[in-house]
mmCIF file of C-alpha atoms in Angstrom:
data_model
loop_
_atom_site.group_PDB
_atom_site.id
_atom_site.type_symbol
_atom_site.label_atom_id
_atom_site.label_comp_id
_atom_site.label_asym_id
_atom_site.label_seq_id
_atom_site.Cartn_x
_atom_site.Cartn_y
_atom_site.Cartn_z
ATOM 1 C CA MET H 5 -17.823 0.243 -129.719
ATOM 2 C CA GLU H 6 -18.219 -2.483 -127.096
ATOM 3 C CA LYS H 7 -20.877 -1.248 -124.648
ATOM 4 C CA THR H 8 -20.099 -3.624 -121.787
ATOM 5 C CA LEU H 9 -17.572 -2.039 -119.484
ATOM 6 C CA ALA H 10 -14.205 -3.767 -119.223
ATOM 7 C CA ILE H 11 -14.606 -3.739 -115.458
ATOM 8 C CA ASN H 12 -17.734 -5.868 -116.005
ATOM 9 C CA GLY H 13 -16.028 -8.292 -118.406
ATOM 10 C CA GLY H 14 -16.306 -6.371 -121.666
ATOM 11 C CA LYS H 15 -13.513 -5.642 -124.127
ATOM 12 C CA PRO H 16 -11.388 -2.617 -123.123
ATOM 13 C CA VAL H 17 -11.268 0.380 -125.424
ATOM 14 C CA ARG H 18 -7.481 -0.123 -125.645
ATOM 15 C CA ASP H 19 -5.373 -3.253 -125.697
ATOM 16 C CA ARG H 20 -2.401 -1.463 -124.135
ATOM 17 C CA TYR H 21 -2.339 0.794 -121.094
ATOM 18 C CA LEU H 22 -2.005 4.517 -121.800
ATOM 19 C CA PRO H 23 -0.264 6.394 -118.940
ATOM 20 C CA TYR H 24 -1.474 9.834 -117.841
ATOM 21 C CA GLY H 25 1.930 11.345 -118.641
ATOM 22 C CA GLN H 26 5.199 10.286 -120.255
ATOM 23 C CA GLN H 27 8.463 11.784 -121.479
ATOM 24 C CA TRP H 28 9.381 11.998 -125.156
ATOM 25 C CA ILE H 29 13.055 11.159 -125.692
ATOM 26 C CA ASP H 30 14.406 11.037 -129.249
ATOM 27 C CA GLU H 31 17.770 10.101 -130.748
ATOM 28 C CA LYS H 32 18.972 13.714 -130.557
ATOM 29 C CA ASP H 33 18.374 13.666 -126.787
ATOM 30 C CA ILE H 34 20.180 10.359 -126.414
ATOM 31 C CA GLN H 35 23.152 11.640 -128.407
ATOM 32 C CA ALA H 36 23.324 14.772 -126.228
ATOM 33 C CA VAL H 37 23.589 12.600 -123.130
ATOM 34 C CA VAL H 38 26.177 10.325 -124.770
ATOM 35 C CA ASP H 39 28.256 13.382 -125.689
ATOM 36 C CA ALA H 40 28.095 14.569 -122.087
ATOM 37 C CA LEU H 41 29.180 11.134 -120.849
ATOM 38 C CA ARG H 42 32.196 11.313 -123.169
ATOM 39 C CA SER H 43 33.135 14.816 -122.021
ATOM 40 C CA ASP H 44 35.401 15.815 -119.144
ATOM 41 C CA TYR H 45 32.428 16.714 -116.924
ATOM 42 C CA LEU H 46 29.733 14.475 -115.516
ATOM 43 C CA THR H 47 28.596 16.513 -112.498
ATOM 44 C CA THR H 48 29.302 20.255 -112.321
ATOM 45 C CA GLY H 49 30.444 21.551 -115.685
ATOM 46 C CA PRO H 50 29.640 23.908 -118.582
ATOM 47 C CA LYS H 51 26.334 22.297 -119.547
ATOM 48 C CA ILE H 52 24.752 23.531 -116.319
ATOM 49 C CA ARG H 53 25.522 27.172 -117.070
ATOM 50 C CA GLU H 54 24.427 26.737 -120.692
ATOM 51 C CA PHE H 55 21.109 25.223 -119.611
ATOM 52 C CA GLU H 56 20.541 27.982 -117.054
ATOM 53 C CA GLU H 57 21.208 30.682 -119.636
ATOM 54 C CA LYS H 58 18.850 29.097 -122.151
ATOM 55 C CA ILE H 59 16.044 28.708 -119.593
ATOM 56 C CA ALA H 60 16.444 32.313 -118.421
ATOM 57 C CA ALA H 61 16.428 33.579 -122.008
ATOM 58 C CA TYR H 62 13.350 31.513 -122.883
ATOM 59 C CA VAL H 63 11.207 32.868 -120.030
ATOM 60 C CA GLY H 64 12.660 36.386 -120.105
ATOM 61 C CA GLY H 65 14.474 36.311 -116.757
ATOM 62 C CA LYS H 66 17.945 37.576 -115.841
ATOM 63 C CA TYR H 67 19.211 34.646 -113.765
ATOM 64 C CA ALA H 68 18.506 30.932 -113.451
ATOM 65 C CA VAL H 69 19.843 28.439 -110.924
ATOM 66 C CA ALA H 70 19.390 24.780 -111.861
ATOM 67 C CA VAL H 71 19.090 22.246 -109.044
ATOM 68 C CA SER H 72 18.422 18.564 -108.471
ATOM 69 C CA ASN H 73 14.609 18.672 -108.639
ATOM 70 C CA GLY H 74 11.572 20.914 -108.314
ATOM 71 C CA THR H 75 11.275 20.382 -104.565
ATOM 72 C CA THR H 76 14.847 21.477 -103.903
ATOM 73 C CA ALA H 77 14.184 24.495 -106.121
ATOM 74 C CA LEU H 78 11.291 25.518 -103.895
ATOM 75 C CA HIS H 79 13.358 24.925 -100.758
ATOM 76 C CA ALA H 80 16.195 27.048 -102.151
ATOM 77 C CA ALA H 81 13.733 29.819 -103.002
ATOM 78 C CA CYS H 82 12.357 29.813 -99.450
ATOM 79 C CA PHE H 83 15.921 30.063 -98.138
ATOM 80 C CA ALA H 84 16.712 32.954 -100.478
ATOM 81 C CA ALA H 85 13.506 34.703 -99.428
ATOM 82 C CA GLY H 86 14.661 34.530 -95.806
ATOM 83 C CA ILE H 87 11.885 32.268 -94.495
ATOM 84 C CA GLN H 88 12.710 31.415 -90.881
ATOM 85 C CA GLN H 89 11.245 29.749 -87.817
ATOM 86 C CA GLY H 90 7.669 30.846 -87.261
ATOM 87 C CA ASP H 91 7.268 32.775 -90.519
ATOM 88 C CA GLU H 92 3.988 32.161 -92.324
ATOM 89 C CA VAL H 93 3.810 31.488 -96.050
ATOM 90 C CA ILE H 94 0.491 31.340 -97.865
ATOM 91 C CA THR H 95 -0.037 28.689 -100.528
ATOM 92 C CA THR H 96 -2.764 26.511 -102.006
ATOM 93 C CA PRO H 97 -3.822 23.046 -100.779
ATOM 94 C CA MET H 98 -4.565 21.975 -104.375
ATOM 95 C CA THR H 99 -0.994 21.048 -105.227
ATOM 96 C CA PHE H 100 1.702 18.465 -104.648
ATOM 97 C CA ALA H 101 2.950 18.507 -101.054
ATOM 98 C CA ALA H 102 6.303 20.066 -102.021
ATOM 99 C CA SER H 103 4.662 23.493 -102.383
ATOM 100 C CA ALA H 104 4.053 23.498 -98.631
ATOM 101 C CA ASN H 105 6.855 21.206 -97.455
ATOM 102 C CA CYS H 106 9.452 23.710 -98.656
ATOM 103 C CA VAL H 107 8.164 26.145 -96.029
ATOM 104 C CA LEU H 108 8.466 23.542 -93.277
ATOM 105 C CA TYR H 109 12.064 22.817 -94.252
ATOM 106 C CA GLN H 110 12.895 26.405 -93.259
ATOM 107 C CA GLY H 111 10.953 26.212 -90.002
ATOM 108 C CA GLY H 112 8.103 28.243 -91.455
ATOM 109 C CA ILE H 113 4.355 27.639 -91.237
ATOM 110 C CA PRO H 114 2.324 26.899 -94.392
ATOM 111 C CA VAL H 115 -1.032 28.678 -94.425
ATOM 112 C CA PHE H 116 -3.567 27.367 -96.932
ATOM 113 C CA ALA H 117 -5.760 29.767 -98.897
ATOM 114 C CA ASP H 118 -8.737 28.412 -100.823
ATOM 115 C CA ILE H 119 -8.995 28.182 -104.597
ATOM 116 C CA ASP H 120 -11.055 29.930 -107.239
ATOM 117 C CA PRO H 121 -13.740 27.330 -108.128
ATOM 118 C CA TYR H 122 -13.410 28.139 -111.848
ATOM 119 C CA THR H 123 -9.653 28.241 -112.453
ATOM 120 C CA TYR H 124 -8.712 25.930 -109.527
ATOM 121 C CA ASN H 125 -5.871 28.354 -108.781
ATOM 122 C CA ILE H 126 -5.341 30.089 -105.440
ATOM 123 C CA ASP H 127 -7.937 32.796 -104.753
ATOM 124 C CA PRO H 128 -6.274 36.207 -104.216
ATOM 125 C CA LYS H 129 -9.153 37.334 -102.003
ATOM 126 C CA ASP H 130 -8.539 34.418 -99.644
ATOM 127 C CA ILE H 131 -4.793 35.130 -99.698
ATOM 128 C CA GLU H 132 -5.517 38.580 -98.317
ATOM 129 C CA ARG H 133 -7.872 37.169 -95.693
ATOM 130 C CA LYS H 134 -5.119 34.832 -94.448
ATOM 131 C CA ILE H 135 -2.388 37.477 -94.049
ATOM 132 C CA THR H 136 -1.127 38.157 -90.514
ATOM 133 C CA ASN H 137 1.819 40.095 -89.096
ATOM 134 C CA ARG H 138 3.847 36.879 -89.421
ATOM 135 C CA THR H 139 3.227 36.423 -93.165
ATOM 136 C CA LYS H 140 6.439 36.693 -95.184
ATOM 137 C CA ALA H 141 5.707 35.175 -98.586
ATOM 138 C CA ILE H 142 3.148 33.757 -100.999
ATOM 139 C CA ILE H 143 3.666 30.568 -103.027
ATOM 140 C CA PRO H 144 0.997 30.563 -105.733
ATOM 141 C CA VAL H 145 0.828 27.463 -107.935
ATOM 142 C CA ASP H 146 0.032 27.540 -111.656
ATOM 143 C CA PHE H 147 -2.243 24.525 -111.333
ATOM 144 C CA THR H 148 -2.335 22.301 -114.450
ATOM 145 C CA GLY H 149 -0.317 24.950 -116.331
ATOM 146 C CA GLN H 150 -2.807 27.820 -116.064
ATOM 147 C CA PRO H 151 -1.167 31.006 -114.761
ATOM 148 C CA VAL H 152 -2.364 32.428 -111.477
ATOM 149 C CA ASP H 153 -3.853 35.931 -111.228
ATOM 150 C CA HIS H 154 -0.505 37.732 -111.212
ATOM 151 C CA ASP H 155 -1.914 41.244 -111.152
ATOM 152 C CA ALA H 156 -3.979 40.637 -108.024
ATOM 153 C CA ILE H 157 -1.222 38.696 -106.253
ATOM 154 C CA LYS H 158 1.393 41.320 -107.080
ATOM 155 C CA GLU H 159 -0.867 44.062 -105.705
ATOM 156 C CA ILE H 160 -1.314 42.142 -102.437
ATOM 157 C CA ALA H 161 2.407 41.356 -102.168
ATOM 158 C CA GLU H 162 3.398 44.976 -102.653
ATOM 159 C CA ALA H 163 0.784 46.209 -100.178
ATOM 160 C CA TYR H 164 2.008 43.877 -97.419
ATOM 161 C CA GLY H 165 5.706 43.631 -98.307
ATOM 162 C CA LEU H 166 5.599 39.933 -99.222
ATOM 163 C CA VAL H 167 7.855 37.855 -101.482
ATOM 164 C CA VAL H 168 6.126 35.935 -104.280
ATOM 165 C CA ILE H 169 7.663 32.533 -105.066
ATOM 166 C CA GLU H 170 5.769 31.172 -108.046
ATOM 167 C CA ASP H 171 5.464 27.396 -108.197
ATOM 168 C CA ALA H 172 5.352 27.003 -111.961
ATOM 169 C CA ALA H 173 6.213 23.295 -112.007
ATOM 170 C CA HIS H 174 3.206 22.833 -114.326
ATOM 171 C CA ALA H 175 3.633 25.976 -116.389
ATOM 172 C CA LEU H 176 6.782 26.048 -118.526
ATOM 173 C CA GLY H 177 5.651 27.591 -121.810
ATOM 174 C CA ALA H 178 2.536 29.232 -120.346
ATOM 175 C CA GLU H 179 1.796 32.936 -120.784
ATOM 176 C CA TYR H 180 0.019 35.607 -118.743
ATOM 177 C CA LYS H 181 -1.177 38.645 -120.670
ATOM 178 C CA GLY H 182 1.471 38.099 -123.321
ATOM 179 C CA ARG H 183 4.375 37.490 -120.940
ATOM 180 C CA LYS H 184 6.027 34.134 -120.371
ATOM 181 C CA ILE H 185 5.648 32.568 -116.941
ATOM 182 C CA GLY H 186 9.052 32.915 -115.300
ATOM 183 C CA SER H 187 9.308 36.671 -115.793
ATOM 184 C CA LEU H 188 6.577 37.821 -113.396
ATOM 185 C CA ALA H 189 7.380 36.776 -109.810
ATOM 186 C CA ALA H 190 10.328 37.524 -107.518
ATOM 187 C CA MET H 191 11.330 33.889 -107.994
ATOM 188 C CA THR H 192 9.778 31.246 -110.238
ATOM 189 C CA GLU H 193 10.348 27.505 -109.930
ATOM 190 C CA PHE H 194 10.069 24.968 -112.761
ATOM 191 C CA SER H 195 10.282 21.181 -112.606
ATOM 192 C CA PHE H 196 11.843 18.821 -115.147
ATOM 193 C CA HIS H 197 10.343 15.541 -113.926
ATOM 194 C CA PRO H 198 9.607 13.154 -116.836
ATOM 195 C CA VAL H 199 5.869 13.992 -116.940
ATOM 196 C CA LYS H 200 6.545 17.739 -117.200
ATOM 197 C CA HIS H 201 6.947 19.786 -120.388
ATOM 198 C CA ILE H 202 10.635 18.930 -120.780
ATOM 199 C CA THR H 203 12.708 16.557 -118.708
ATOM 200 C CA THR H 204 16.195 16.208 -117.297
ATOM 201 C CA GLY H 205 15.213 12.933 -115.609
ATOM 202 C CA GLU H 206 14.901 14.745 -112.300
ATOM 203 C CA GLY H 207 15.680 18.417 -112.059
ATOM 204 C CA GLY H 208 14.429 21.890 -111.320
ATOM 205 C CA VAL H 209 15.326 25.541 -111.714
ATOM 206 C CA ILE H 210 14.624 28.900 -110.075
ATOM 207 C CA VAL H 211 14.466 31.985 -112.290
ATOM 208 C CA THR H 212 14.835 35.477 -110.838
ATOM 209 C CA ASP H 213 15.728 39.030 -111.812
ATOM 210 C CA ASN H 214 17.103 39.738 -108.342
ATOM 211 C CA LYS H 215 20.906 39.441 -108.075
ATOM 212 C CA ASP H 216 20.813 38.992 -104.294
ATOM 213 C CA TYR H 217 18.400 36.079 -104.628
ATOM 214 C CA TYR H 218 20.564 34.633 -107.405
ATOM 215 C CA GLU H 219 23.672 34.657 -105.203
ATOM 216 C CA LYS H 220 21.814 33.095 -102.263
ATOM 217 C CA LEU H 221 20.315 30.387 -104.476
ATOM 218 C CA SER H 222 23.701 29.572 -105.996
ATOM 219 C CA LEU H 223 25.259 29.346 -102.546
ATOM 220 C CA PHE H 224 22.474 27.216 -101.097
ATOM 221 C CA ARG H 225 22.723 24.469 -103.730
ATOM 222 C CA THR H 226 26.432 23.901 -102.952
ATOM 223 C CA HIS H 227 26.450 23.422 -99.170
ATOM 224 C CA GLY H 228 26.617 27.189 -98.639
ATOM 225 C CA ILE H 229 30.229 27.006 -99.861
ATOM 226 C CA THR H 230 31.918 29.533 -102.139
ATOM 227 C CA ARG H 231 35.274 30.115 -103.812
ATOM 228 C CA ASP H 232 34.268 33.608 -104.940
ATOM 229 C CA PRO H 233 36.843 36.080 -103.521
ATOM 230 C CA ALA H 234 34.201 38.800 -103.486
ATOM 231 C CA LEU H 235 32.109 36.786 -101.016
ATOM 232 C CA MET H 236 34.813 35.263 -98.796
ATOM 233 C CA THR H 237 36.065 36.879 -95.594
ATOM 234 C CA LYS H 238 39.677 36.151 -96.556
ATOM 235 C CA ASN H 239 41.709 34.233 -99.122
ATOM 236 C CA GLU H 240 44.538 31.984 -98.015
ATOM 237 C CA GLY H 241 45.417 30.661 -101.476
ATOM 238 C CA PRO H 242 44.100 29.061 -104.681
ATOM 239 C CA TRP H 243 42.800 26.028 -102.746
ATOM 240 C CA TYR H 244 40.760 28.142 -100.357
ATOM 241 C CA TYR H 245 36.983 28.133 -99.961
ATOM 242 C CA GLU H 246 34.538 29.103 -97.222
ATOM 243 C CA GLN H 247 31.172 27.865 -95.998
ATOM 244 C CA LEU H 248 29.060 30.975 -95.493
ATOM 245 C CA GLU H 249 25.626 29.392 -94.960
ATOM 246 C CA LEU H 250 24.125 26.037 -94.026
ATOM 247 C CA GLY H 251 23.233 24.937 -97.521
ATOM 248 C CA ASN H 252 22.662 21.572 -99.173
ATOM 249 C CA ASN H 253 23.999 19.460 -101.987
ATOM 250 C CA TYR H 254 21.202 20.335 -104.388
ATOM 251 C CA ARG H 255 23.347 20.271 -107.506
ATOM 252 C CA ILE H 256 22.138 19.069 -110.874
ATOM 253 C CA THR H 257 24.589 17.330 -113.239
ATOM 254 C CA ASP H 258 26.040 18.107 -116.652
ATOM 255 C CA ILE H 259 24.510 14.853 -117.908
ATOM 256 C CA GLN H 260 21.036 16.023 -116.920
ATOM 257 C CA CYS H 261 21.534 19.512 -118.323
ATOM 258 C CA ALA H 262 22.748 18.126 -121.635
ATOM 259 C CA LEU H 263 19.401 16.352 -121.885
ATOM 260 C CA GLY H 264 17.583 19.522 -120.805
ATOM 261 C CA ILE H 265 19.289 21.642 -123.474
ATOM 262 C CA SER H 266 18.273 19.140 -126.132
ATOM 263 C CA GLN H 267 14.708 18.909 -124.810
ATOM 264 C CA LEU H 268 14.365 22.693 -124.693
ATOM 265 C CA GLN H 269 14.677 22.764 -128.482
ATOM 266 C CA GLU H 270 11.436 20.775 -128.668
ATOM 267 C CA LEU H 271 9.479 22.730 -126.049
ATOM 268 C CA ALA H 272 7.433 24.820 -128.484
ATOM 269 C CA GLY H 273 6.336 21.685 -130.317
ATOM 270 C CA PHE H 274 5.578 19.860 -127.080
ATOM 271 C CA VAL H 275 3.346 22.692 -125.823
ATOM 272 C CA LYS H 276 1.634 23.011 -129.206
ATOM 273 C CA ARG H 277 0.800 19.300 -129.196
ATOM 274 C CA ARG H 278 -0.578 19.469 -125.653
ATOM 275 C CA ARG H 279 -2.877 22.293 -126.716
ATOM 276 C CA GLU H 280 -4.033 20.318 -129.762
ATOM 277 C CA ILE H 281 -5.027 17.363 -127.582
ATOM 278 C CA VAL H 282 -6.826 19.668 -125.146
ATOM 279 C CA ARG H 283 -8.876 21.116 -128.011
ATOM 280 C CA LYS H 284 -9.851 17.591 -129.037
ATOM 281 C CA TYR H 285 -10.922 16.783 -125.489
ATOM 282 C CA ASN H 286 -12.866 20.012 -125.034
ATOM 283 C CA GLU H 287 -14.757 19.512 -128.288
ATOM 284 C CA ALA H 288 -15.535 15.888 -127.486
ATOM 285 C CA PHE H 289 -16.745 16.560 -123.946
ATOM 286 C CA GLN H 290 -18.549 19.880 -124.362
ATOM 287 C CA ASN H 291 -21.989 18.268 -124.668
ATOM 288 C CA ILE H 292 -21.565 15.714 -121.876
ATOM 289 C CA GLU H 293 -23.623 17.194 -119.037
ATOM 290 C CA GLU H 294 -21.984 14.947 -116.464
ATOM 291 C CA ILE H 295 -18.538 16.495 -117.081
ATOM 292 C CA ILE H 296 -17.183 19.986 -116.424
ATOM 293 C CA THR H 297 -14.193 20.688 -118.668
ATOM 294 C CA PRO H 298 -11.300 22.947 -117.599
ATOM 295 C CA TYR H 299 -11.801 26.716 -117.702
ATOM 296 C CA GLU H 300 -9.052 28.868 -119.181
ATOM 297 C CA LYS H 301 -9.204 32.448 -117.913
ATOM 298 C CA GLU H 302 -9.050 35.326 -120.389
ATOM 299 C CA GLY H 303 -5.501 36.620 -120.720
ATOM 300 C CA CYS H 304 -4.037 33.275 -119.664
ATOM 301 C CA HIS H 305 -2.507 30.823 -122.109
ATOM 302 C CA SER H 306 -2.030 27.518 -120.320
ATOM 303 C CA SER H 307 0.761 25.143 -121.231
ATOM 304 C CA TRP H 308 -1.488 22.269 -120.125
ATOM 305 C CA HIS H 309 0.584 20.007 -117.953
ATOM 306 C CA LEU H 310 -2.615 18.275 -116.834
ATOM 307 C CA TYR H 311 -6.130 17.872 -118.219
ATOM 308 C CA ILE H 312 -8.622 17.520 -115.398
ATOM 309 C CA ILE H 313 -12.327 16.811 -115.729
ATOM 310 C CA GLN H 314 -14.746 17.528 -112.918
ATOM 311 C CA LEU H 315 -17.633 15.085 -112.524
ATOM 312 C CA ASP H 316 -21.168 16.308 -111.941
ATOM 313 C CA LEU H 317 -21.854 13.518 -109.485
ATOM 314 C CA GLU H 318 -25.504 14.480 -109.063
ATOM 315 C CA ARG H 319 -26.064 13.293 -112.639
ATOM 316 C CA LEU H 320 -24.242 9.978 -112.122
ATOM 317 C CA SER H 321 -25.350 6.808 -110.375
ATOM 318 C CA VAL H 322 -21.924 6.208 -108.776
ATOM 319 C CA GLY H 323 -19.104 8.168 -107.177
ATOM 320 C CA ARG H 324 -15.720 9.272 -108.468
ATOM 321 C CA ARG H 325 -13.997 6.032 -107.435
ATOM 322 C CA GLU H 326 -16.244 3.854 -109.611
ATOM 323 C CA ILE H 327 -15.715 6.127 -112.622
ATOM 324 C CA PHE H 328 -11.961 6.107 -112.000
ATOM 325 C CA GLU H 329 -11.760 2.313 -111.742
ATOM 326 C CA ALA H 330 -13.934 1.819 -114.816
ATOM 327 C CA LEU H 331 -11.710 4.106 -116.910
ATOM 328 C CA LYS H 332 -8.596 2.352 -115.670
ATOM 329 C CA ALA H 333 -10.101 -1.007 -116.677
ATOM 330 C CA GLU H 334 -10.453 0.413 -120.191
ATOM 331 C CA ASN H 335 -6.630 0.822 -120.098
ATOM 332 C CA ILE H 336 -6.808 4.581 -119.685
ATOM 333 C CA GLY H 337 -4.188 5.806 -117.209
ATOM 334 C CA VAL H 338 -6.291 8.147 -115.117
ATOM 335 C CA ASN H 339 -5.009 9.846 -111.980
ATOM 336 C CA VAL H 340 -6.160 12.387 -109.385
ATOM 337 C CA HIS H 341 -4.336 15.704 -108.884
ATOM 338 C CA TYR H 342 -4.274 16.344 -106.001
ATOM 339 C CA ILE H 343 -5.220 15.153 -102.565
ATOM 340 C CA PRO H 344 -5.416 18.478 -100.664
ATOM 341 C CA VAL H 345 -2.132 18.887 -98.804
ATOM 342 C CA HIS H 346 -3.787 19.445 -95.414
ATOM 343 C CA TYR H 347 -5.549 16.059 -95.716
ATOM 344 C CA HIS H 348 -2.271 14.144 -95.407
ATOM 345 C CA PRO H 349 -1.643 12.466 -92.033
ATOM 346 C CA TYR H 350 1.570 14.432 -91.500
ATOM 347 C CA TYR H 351 -0.266 17.733 -91.829
ATOM 348 C CA GLN H 352 -3.125 16.456 -89.710
ATOM 349 C CA ARG H 353 -0.595 15.748 -86.962
ATOM 350 C CA LEU H 354 0.595 19.340 -87.285
ATOM 351 C CA GLY H 355 -2.924 20.474 -86.460
ATOM 352 C CA TYR H 356 -4.415 21.251 -89.868
ATOM 353 C CA LYS H 357 -8.130 20.422 -90.069
ATOM 354 C CA ARG H 358 -10.472 19.563 -92.892
ATOM 355 C CA GLY H 359 -12.903 22.326 -93.706
ATOM 356 C CA ILE H 360 -10.371 25.163 -93.961
ATOM 357 C CA CYS H 361 -10.555 25.368 -97.778
ATOM 358 C CA PRO H 362 -14.085 24.349 -98.808
ATOM 359 C CA HIS H 363 -13.732 25.006 -102.550
ATOM 360 C CA ALA H 364 -10.554 22.929 -102.827
ATOM 361 C CA GLU H 365 -12.036 20.157 -100.724
ATOM 362 C CA ALA H 366 -15.234 19.997 -102.782
ATOM 363 C CA LEU H 367 -13.238 19.955 -106.016
ATOM 364 C CA TYR H 368 -11.046 17.085 -104.835
ATOM 365 C CA GLU H 369 -14.073 14.797 -104.494
ATOM 366 C CA ARG H 370 -14.989 15.233 -108.172
ATOM 367 C CA ILE H 371 -11.814 15.407 -110.264
ATOM 368 C CA ILE H 372 -10.088 12.903 -112.516
ATOM 369 C CA THR H 373 -6.936 13.538 -114.560
ATOM 370 C CA LEU H 374 -6.961 12.178 -118.119
ATOM 371 C CA PRO H 375 -3.830 11.290 -120.142
ATOM 372 C CA LEU H 376 -2.097 14.279 -121.715
ATOM 373 C CA PHE H 377 1.426 14.281 -123.136
ATOM 374 C CA PRO H 378 2.888 15.272 -126.522
ATOM 375 C CA LYS H 379 3.849 11.766 -127.573
ATOM 376 C CA MET H 380 0.157 10.799 -127.626
ATOM 377 C CA SER H 381 -1.176 10.050 -131.100
ATOM 378 C CA ASP H 382 -4.584 11.171 -132.359
ATOM 379 C CA LYS H 383 -5.683 7.560 -131.909
ATOM 380 C CA ASP H 384 -4.557 7.659 -128.260
ATOM 381 C CA ALA H 385 -6.643 10.789 -127.692
ATOM 382 C CA GLU H 386 -9.628 9.210 -129.447
ATOM 383 C CA ASP H 387 -9.322 6.160 -127.197
ATOM 384 C CA VAL H 388 -9.481 8.395 -124.130
ATOM 385 C CA ILE H 389 -12.542 10.159 -125.543
ATOM 386 C CA ASP H 390 -14.242 6.859 -126.380
ATOM 387 C CA ALA H 391 -13.540 5.474 -122.919
ATOM 388 C CA VAL H 392 -14.949 8.550 -121.199
ATOM 389 C CA HIS H 393 -18.094 8.422 -123.342
ATOM 390 C CA LYS H 394 -18.457 4.699 -122.694
ATOM 391 C CA VAL H 395 -18.094 4.939 -118.924
ATOM 392 C CA ILE H 396 -20.160 8.080 -118.436
ATOM 393 C CA SER H 397 -22.964 6.718 -120.619
ATOM 394 C CA TYR H 398 -23.094 3.540 -118.547
ATOM 395 C CA PHE H 399 -23.287 5.362 -115.211
ATOM 396 C CA ARG H 400 -25.584 8.171 -116.355
ATOM 397 C CA LYS H 401 -28.748 8.463 -114.251
#
């Protein structure tokens, strides 16, 4: 292998750029979308209900409400949970901003609890420390696909009367103590963005066993409007409908759900392939002292949306940025997940300060996301491994 780094003029490990994530669309998926385009329904039709039923059945939930994306799913869940002006909701800073933004949309106040330094998931002990008489809910995030500590979080929620809205955007196909993620929290959100486990282009869903939440979620995604006689105050005729709440147009389409139904058939294979690539990475990196590989907690079976390495910077002659740029020059599509939410200028203007979550903040300085998606070949994975070895060896002290 060429020892001179590509960033210094050497030959890259790969000729073509490998992204960190990518959808896998086959001819069956394309035909499903074509069939939907040729049907009577493009927007709200039977494919939505079919997709919802299949998602609910897969995760072991009673109800599912599909919406336009993962962010709108979280917003709808906060509405259904009754989050209002001034209510506090505890979540993690080590996530995409939507996990906290959804609280702001309802006039609530996100409160950030620190992470467990081993799993990178929210620390239940810090959740309990952050609870006040204004706390109404917890939004734990299954970071990278690893389930949160459901037993501890459930115990806290029951003790303080809090609603748990699980942000499982990374965790479709994951399991906690033998149970599928999606069957454990009051409401669970999944995302179907193209880099996730299955895709509908854009899309999201909330799964719940609670009928009241289900009805509120269904209402919220359609402007708060209903034609259900059981919900309306009166009925003036077959044309009649009523707006009962201030909802939104958060509807998903039949076209998208047709794709989702087709993709769902491949989910088991997609998750299996992700786990195979992770095993390759773990084996290849286990003896590199400058890298800390992801930790999977006993009883948790991650679905591995992301593969994140942590750099032992004390053993390297440069910082994270130099390692990142060197890997990218080798045509490896690295990324960083995530910038702590409270670091963003918008949150800084709201009064959030650095220093409130020291474990999350320390982790952010050291992490790099490597490519991981089921369409990757063994050669793709080997290229990533070679590039990491090449770059780390060069910058080793």
